GROMACS .gro file of C-alpha atoms in nm:
model
   81
    1MET     CA    1  -0.240  -0.579  -1.330
    2THR     CA    2  -0.070  -0.254  -1.433
    3ARG     CA    3   0.119  -0.022  -1.199
    4GLU     CA    4  -0.154   0.237  -1.247
    5ALA     CA    5  -0.428  -0.013  -1.156
    6ILE     CA    6  -0.235  -0.115  -0.844
    7LEU     CA    7  -0.190   0.252  -0.748
    8VAL     CA    8  -0.565   0.312  -0.789
    9LYS     CA    9  -0.642   0.012  -0.565
   10LEU     CA   10  -0.395   0.133  -0.302
   11GLN     CA   11  -0.557   0.477  -0.307
   12GLU     CA   12  -0.901   0.315  -0.262
   13ILE     CA   13  -0.769   0.117   0.035
   14MET     CA   14  -0.622   0.430   0.194
   15ILE     CA   15  -0.941   0.631   0.141
   16GLU     CA   16  -1.152   0.353   0.291
   17GLN     CA   17  -0.915   0.313   0.584
   18ASP     CA   18  -0.883   0.683   0.668
   19ASP     CA   19  -1.198   0.822   0.505
   20THR     CA   20  -0.983   1.088   0.337
   21LYS     CA   21  -1.157   1.164   0.009
   22ASP     CA   22  -0.917   1.433  -0.113
   23PHE     CA   23  -0.597   1.237  -0.052
   24VAL     CA   24  -0.391   1.149  -0.360
   25LEU     CA   25  -0.126   0.878  -0.358
   26THR     CA   26   0.165   0.887  -0.600
   27GLU     CA   27   0.448   0.642  -0.645
   28GLU     CA   28   0.671   0.883  -0.452
   29THR     CA   29   0.440   0.897  -0.150
   30SER     CA   30   0.616   0.788   0.168
   31LEU     CA   31   0.398   0.590   0.405
   32LYS     CA   32   0.566   0.730   0.714
   33ASP     CA   33   0.662   1.082   0.607
   34ASP     CA   34   0.389   1.194   0.365
   35ILE     CA   35   0.094   1.006   0.508
   36ALA     CA   36   0.229   1.000   0.864
   37VAL     CA   37   0.088   0.661   0.950
   38ASP     CA   38   0.190   0.509   1.279
   39SER     CA   39   0.276   0.141   1.322
   40ILE     CA   40  -0.084   0.042   1.395
   41GLU     CA   41  -0.218   0.226   1.089
   42LEU     CA   42   0.057   0.076   0.874
   43THR     CA   43  -0.032  -0.272   0.999
   44GLU     CA   44  -0.399  -0.207   0.922
   45PHE     CA   45  -0.307  -0.078   0.574
   46ILE     CA   46  -0.093  -0.385   0.500
   47ILE     CA   47  -0.371  -0.618   0.620
   48ASN     CA   48  -0.615  -0.439   0.390
   49VAL     CA   49  -0.367  -0.468   0.100
   50GLU     CA   50  -0.330  -0.840   0.171
   51ASP     CA   51  -0.709  -0.882   0.167
   52VAL     CA   52  -0.765  -0.686  -0.154
   53PHE     CA   53  -0.479  -0.850  -0.345
   54ASN     CA   54  -0.533  -1.193  -0.187
   55ILE     CA   55  -0.170  -1.231  -0.077
   56SER     CA   56   0.024  -1.256   0.247
   57ILE     CA   57   0.305  -1.009   0.313
   58PRO     CA   58   0.559  -1.134   0.570
   59ASP     CA   59   0.652  -0.886   0.844
   60GLU     CA   60   1.015  -0.878   0.733
   61ASP     CA   61   0.904  -0.760   0.386
   62VAL     CA   62   0.692  -0.478   0.529
   63GLU     CA   63   1.006  -0.303   0.659
   64ASP     CA   64   1.119  -0.245   0.297
   65LEU     CA   65   0.784  -0.104   0.183
   66THR     CA   66   0.849   0.256   0.282
   67LYS     CA   67   0.725   0.420  -0.038
   68ILE     CA   68   0.423   0.347  -0.252
   69SER     CA   69   0.659   0.269  -0.542
   70ASN     CA   70   0.825  -0.003  -0.330
   71LEU     CA   71   0.485  -0.149  -0.250
   72ILE     CA   72   0.380  -0.145  -0.616
   73ASP     CA   73   0.707  -0.318  -0.716
   74TYR     CA   74   0.646  -0.578  -0.447
   75LEU     CA   75   0.285  -0.636  -0.550
   76GLU     CA   76   0.377  -0.662  -0.918
   77GLY     CA   77   0.627  -0.933  -0.834
   78ARG     CA   78   0.385  -1.124  -0.611
   79LEU     CA   79   0.091  -1.096  -0.850
   80ALA     CA   80   0.299  -1.213  -1.147
   81LYS     CA   81   0.355  -1.552  -0.983
   0.00000   0.00000   0.00000
């Protein structure tokens, strides 16, 4: 799966989660600063990502996923296995 395809999926997850149709994710989007998600929303987002990509993301890895680019890098690595 390409970076662009992963980004599109992440945007779909975010739109479904927050019902924000006009929101646009970029690789530089910060989950905490730009989207302003709290810890519960971040947990929900990660659970949705796990479901869509059929993977499990350990809690200790979530701490490093502060930007969408970090999450895409992580997903690329996990999906390549």
